[in-house]
């Protein structure tokens, strides 16, 4: 059985993926931003192997989560599920001077990828909105542009695909893939979301532990366990490298 770490898994799709994996007999380590959310997660999944506590809105919090995860041991797979949605009415800034949305949705997955012991598989959650989010690489923090919450969110999900593909290229021995779970009625998606909630956590769990040929790939994009073509420019090596370089500079964490 595998050991899997799922970020942002005190509720929503992260928790649902964890519950699915635990039912299959895998050792699941959850993550919550604070102890209260950790207790919620523990009640929802009593047989979770452990729960890591830390708020990845700050670089210090990201580092703490990585340290706690490394203390548990090497993971067979890490599901980078942590994220916030598109409803921020204005640009919020973190203690580190970064866009709140970018810090959680993009920089946290990068820092954890860089600092955690290298797993066998990396799974990054993107969104069906990502094709509309081809970013301004010179203004990833939205300091010059007029804020648009939906556009900023779409950009972060585009960048998550870049991160997945960049890691697939940099670390060929690791299976690194991205997926969209569908627009489902989670707290993030909203009650009117039309997609299938039951199917939403399946693909990330499947990519984390599946042993069928369809999962023995890297640098691919999925929707409901089927490969799907991502926005074509996510394949551009120059964009992948630009993101990795910017994340390293912003976080002070180089990619091994």
Coordinates of C-alpha atoms in Angstrom, one line a residue:
X1 CA 0.0 0.0 0.0
X2 CA 1.1 3.6 -0.7
X3 CA 1.7 6.5 1.6
X4 CA 0.1 9.7 0.2
X5 CA 0.2 13.3 1.4
X6 CA -2.7 15.5 0.3
X7 CA -2.5 19.3 0.9
X8 CA -5.5 21.3 1.7
X9 CA -7.5 18.2 2.8
X10 CA -9.5 19.2 5.8
X11 CA -12.6 19.3 3.6
X12 CA -13.7 19.4 0.0
X13 CA -12.1 17.4 -2.8
X14 CA -8.8 16.9 -0.8
X15 CA -10.7 15.2 2.0
X16 CA -12.8 13.2 -0.4
X17 CA -9.7 11.9 -2.2
X18 CA -8.2 11.0 1.2
X19 CA -11.3 9.1 2.2
X20 CA -11.3 7.2 -1.0
X21 CA -7.6 6.3 -0.7
X22 CA -8.0 5.3 2.9
X23 CA -10.9 2.9 2.0
X24 CA -8.5 1.3 -0.4
X25 CA -6.1 0.6 2.4
X26 CA -3.5 3.3 1.8
X27 CA -1.8 5.4 4.4
X28 CA -3.2 8.9 4.0
X29 CA -1.7 12.0 5.6
X30 CA -4.0 15.0 5.6
X31 CA -3.1 18.7 5.9
X32 CA -5.1 21.5 7.5
X33 CA -4.3 25.1 8.0
X34 CA -4.9 25.2 11.7
X35 CA -5.7 22.9 14.6
X36 CA -9.4 23.5 14.5
X37 CA -9.5 22.5 10.8
X38 CA -7.3 19.5 11.7
X39 CA -9.9 18.4 14.2
X40 CA -12.6 18.6 11.6
X41 CA -10.4 16.5 9.3
X42 CA -9.7 13.9 12.0
X43 CA -13.5 13.5 12.7
X44 CA -14.1 13.1 8.9
X45 CA -11.3 10.6 8.5
X46 CA -10.5 9.0 11.8
X47 CA -8.1 6.5 10.3
X48 CA -5.9 9.1 8.7
X49 CA -2.3 8.2 9.4
X50 CA -1.4 11.7 10.5
X51 CA -2.6 15.3 10.0
X52 CA 0.0 18.0 9.2
X53 CA -0.9 21.5 10.5
X54 CA 0.3 24.7 8.8
X55 CA -1.0 27.7 6.9
X56 CA 0.6 27.9 3.5
X57 CA -0.4 31.5 3.0
X58 CA 3.1 32.4 4.1
X59 CA 6.5 31.1 3.0
X60 CA 7.3 30.3 6.7
X61 CA 4.1 28.2 6.8
X62 CA 5.0 26.5 3.6
X63 CA 8.4 25.6 5.0
X64 CA 6.8 24.3 8.2
X65 CA 4.5 22.0 6.3
X66 CA 7.3 20.6 4.3
X67 CA 9.4 20.0 7.4
X68 CA 6.5 18.2 9.1
X69 CA 5.9 16.1 6.0
X70 CA 9.5 15.1 5.7
X71 CA 9.6 14.1 9.4
X72 CA 6.9 11.5 8.6
X73 CA 9.1 10.0 5.8
X74 CA 9.1 9.7 2.1
X75 CA 5.7 9.7 0.3
X76 CA 4.8 7.5 -2.7
X77 CA 2.6 10.4 -3.9
X78 CA 1.8 14.0 -3.1
X79 CA -1.5 15.5 -4.2
X80 CA -1.2 19.3 -4.4
X81 CA -4.8 20.0 -3.8
X82 CA -4.5 23.2 -1.7
X83 CA -6.2 26.2 -3.3
X84 CA -8.6 29.0 -3.1
X85 CA -11.2 30.1 -5.6
X86 CA -12.0 33.0 -7.9
X87 CA -14.3 35.2 -5.7
X88 CA -11.7 37.6 -4.2
X89 CA -13.2 41.0 -4.9
X90 CA -9.8 42.7 -4.6
X91 CA -6.1 41.9 -4.6
X92 CA -5.2 40.7 -1.1
X93 CA -1.5 40.7 -0.1
X94 CA 0.2 38.2 2.2
X95 CA 2.7 39.0 4.9
X96 CA 5.4 38.2 2.3
X97 CA 4.1 40.9 0.0
X98 CA 2.6 38.4 -2.5
X99 CA -0.8 38.0 -4.0
X100 CA -2.8 35.9 -1.6
X101 CA -4.2 33.8 -4.5
X102 CA -0.8 33.2 -6.1
X103 CA 0.8 32.4 -2.8
X104 CA -1.6 29.6 -1.9
X105 CA -2.4 28.3 -5.4
X106 CA 1.0 28.4 -7.0
X107 CA 3.9 29.2 -4.6
X108 CA 2.8 26.7 -2.0
X109 CA 2.8 23.7 -4.4
X110 CA 6.2 24.9 -5.7
X111 CA 7.8 25.2 -2.2
X112 CA 6.5 21.9 -1.0
X113 CA 7.7 20.2 -4.2
X114 CA 11.1 21.8 -3.8
X115 CA 11.5 21.0 -0.1
X116 CA 9.9 17.7 0.4
X117 CA 11.7 14.4 -0.2
X118 CA 11.1 13.5 -3.8
X119 CA 8.0 11.2 -4.1
X120 CA 7.3 8.7 -6.8
X121 CA 4.3 10.7 -8.1
X122 CA 3.2 14.4 -8.1
X123 CA -0.4 15.3 -8.8
X124 CA -1.4 19.0 -9.3
X125 CA -4.9 20.2 -9.4
X126 CA -5.7 22.7 -12.1
X127 CA -9.1 23.8 -13.5
X128 CA -11.2 23.9 -16.6
X129 CA -10.7 27.6 -16.4
X130 CA -7.0 27.4 -17.1
X131 CA -7.1 27.9 -20.9
X132 CA -8.4 31.4 -20.2
X133 CA -5.5 32.2 -17.8
X134 CA -2.5 32.6 -20.0
X135 CA -0.6 34.9 -17.7
X136 CA 1.4 38.1 -17.9
X137 CA 4.7 36.6 -16.7
X138 CA 5.9 40.1 -15.8
X139 CA 3.0 40.7 -13.5
X140 CA 2.2 37.5 -11.8
X141 CA 1.5 39.4 -8.6
X142 CA -1.1 41.7 -10.2
X143 CA 0.6 44.8 -9.0
X144 CA 0.1 46.7 -12.3
X145 CA -3.1 45.3 -13.8
X146 CA -6.6 46.1 -12.6
X147 CA -7.7 43.2 -10.5
X148 CA -10.0 40.5 -11.8
X149 CA -10.6 37.6 -9.4
X150 CA -11.7 35.2 -12.0
X151 CA -8.8 36.0 -14.3
X152 CA -6.3 35.8 -11.5
X153 CA -7.6 32.4 -10.5
X154 CA -7.5 31.1 -14.0
X155 CA -3.9 32.3 -14.2
X156 CA -3.0 30.3 -11.1
X157 CA -4.5 27.2 -12.5
X158 CA -2.6 27.7 -15.8
X159 CA 0.6 28.1 -13.7
X160 CA -0.2 24.8 -11.9
X161 CA -0.2 23.0 -15.2
X162 CA 3.2 24.7 -16.0
X163 CA 4.5 23.5 -12.7
X164 CA 3.4 19.9 -13.3
X165 CA 4.9 19.8 -16.8
X166 CA 8.1 21.6 -15.7
X167 CA 8.6 19.0 -12.9
X168 CA 7.9 16.2 -15.4
X169 CA 10.7 17.5 -17.5
X170 CA 13.1 18.3 -14.7
X171 CA 12.5 15.1 -12.7
X172 CA 11.9 12.4 -15.4
X173 CA 11.9 9.6 -12.8
X174 CA 8.8 11.2 -11.1
X175 CA 5.4 10.9 -12.6
X176 CA 4.1 14.5 -12.5
X177 CA 0.7 15.2 -13.9
X178 CA -2.1 17.7 -13.7
X179 CA -5.9 17.4 -13.8
X180 CA -9.1 19.3 -13.6
X181 CA -11.7 17.8 -11.2
X182 CA -14.7 19.5 -12.9
X183 CA -16.8 22.4 -11.7
X184 CA -18.4 20.8 -8.7
X185 CA -20.5 22.2 -5.8
X186 CA -17.8 22.4 -3.2
X187 CA -17.3 25.4 -1.0
X188 CA -15.1 26.8 -3.7
X189 CA -17.2 25.8 -6.7
X190 CA -20.5 27.1 -5.2
X191 CA -23.9 25.4 -4.9
X192 CA -24.8 25.9 -8.6
X193 CA -21.8 24.0 -10.0
X194 CA -23.1 21.4 -12.6
X195 CA -20.4 18.7 -12.6
X196 CA -20.5 15.3 -10.9
X197 CA -19.4 15.6 -7.3
X198 CA -18.8 11.8 -7.0
X199 CA -16.4 11.8 -9.9
X200 CA -14.5 14.9 -8.7
X201 CA -11.9 13.2 -6.4
X202 CA -11.4 10.1 -8.4
X203 CA -8.8 11.2 -10.9
X204 CA -6.3 12.6 -8.4
X205 CA -6.6 9.4 -6.3
X206 CA -6.1 7.3 -9.4
X207 CA -3.1 9.2 -10.5
X208 CA -1.6 8.9 -7.0
X209 CA -1.8 5.1 -6.7
X210 CA -3.1 3.6 -10.0
X211 CA -1.1 0.8 -11.6
X212 CA -2.8 0.6 -14.9
X213 CA -1.0 1.7 -18.0
X214 CA -2.9 5.0 -18.2
X215 CA -1.3 6.2 -15.0
X216 CA 2.2 5.2 -16.0
X217 CA 2.8 8.5 -17.7
X218 CA 4.2 11.9 -16.9
X219 CA 3.7 15.4 -18.1
X220 CA 0.0 14.8 -19.0
X221 CA -3.3 16.5 -18.3
X222 CA -6.4 14.6 -17.2
X223 CA -10.2 15.1 -16.8
X224 CA -12.2 12.2 -15.3
X225 CA -9.4 9.7 -15.8
X226 CA -9.0 10.5 -19.5
X227 CA -6.2 12.5 -21.0
X228 CA -7.2 15.9 -22.2
X229 CA -5.3 18.5 -24.2
X230 CA -4.3 21.4 -22.0
X231 CA -3.9 25.0 -23.2
X232 CA -1.0 24.5 -25.8
X233 CA 1.3 27.1 -24.3
X234 CA 1.6 25.1 -21.1
X235 CA 4.0 23.0 -23.2
X236 CA 6.4 25.9 -23.7
X237 CA 9.6 25.1 -21.9
X238 CA 10.5 28.8 -21.7
X239 CA 7.3 29.5 -19.7
X240 CA 7.9 26.5 -17.5
X241 CA 11.4 27.7 -16.7
X242 CA 10.3 31.3 -16.2
X243 CA 7.7 30.1 -13.6
X244 CA 10.2 27.9 -11.8
X245 CA 12.8 30.7 -11.7
X246 CA 10.2 33.2 -10.4
X247 CA 9.0 30.9 -7.7
X248 CA 12.6 30.2 -6.6
X249 CA 13.3 33.9 -6.4
X250 CA 10.0 34.8 -4.6
X251 CA 10.3 32.0 -2.0
X252 CA 14.1 31.9 -1.6
X253 CA 13.8 28.1 -2.2
X254 CA 15.7 26.7 -5.1
X255 CA 14.5 23.6 -6.9
X256 CA 16.8 20.7 -6.4

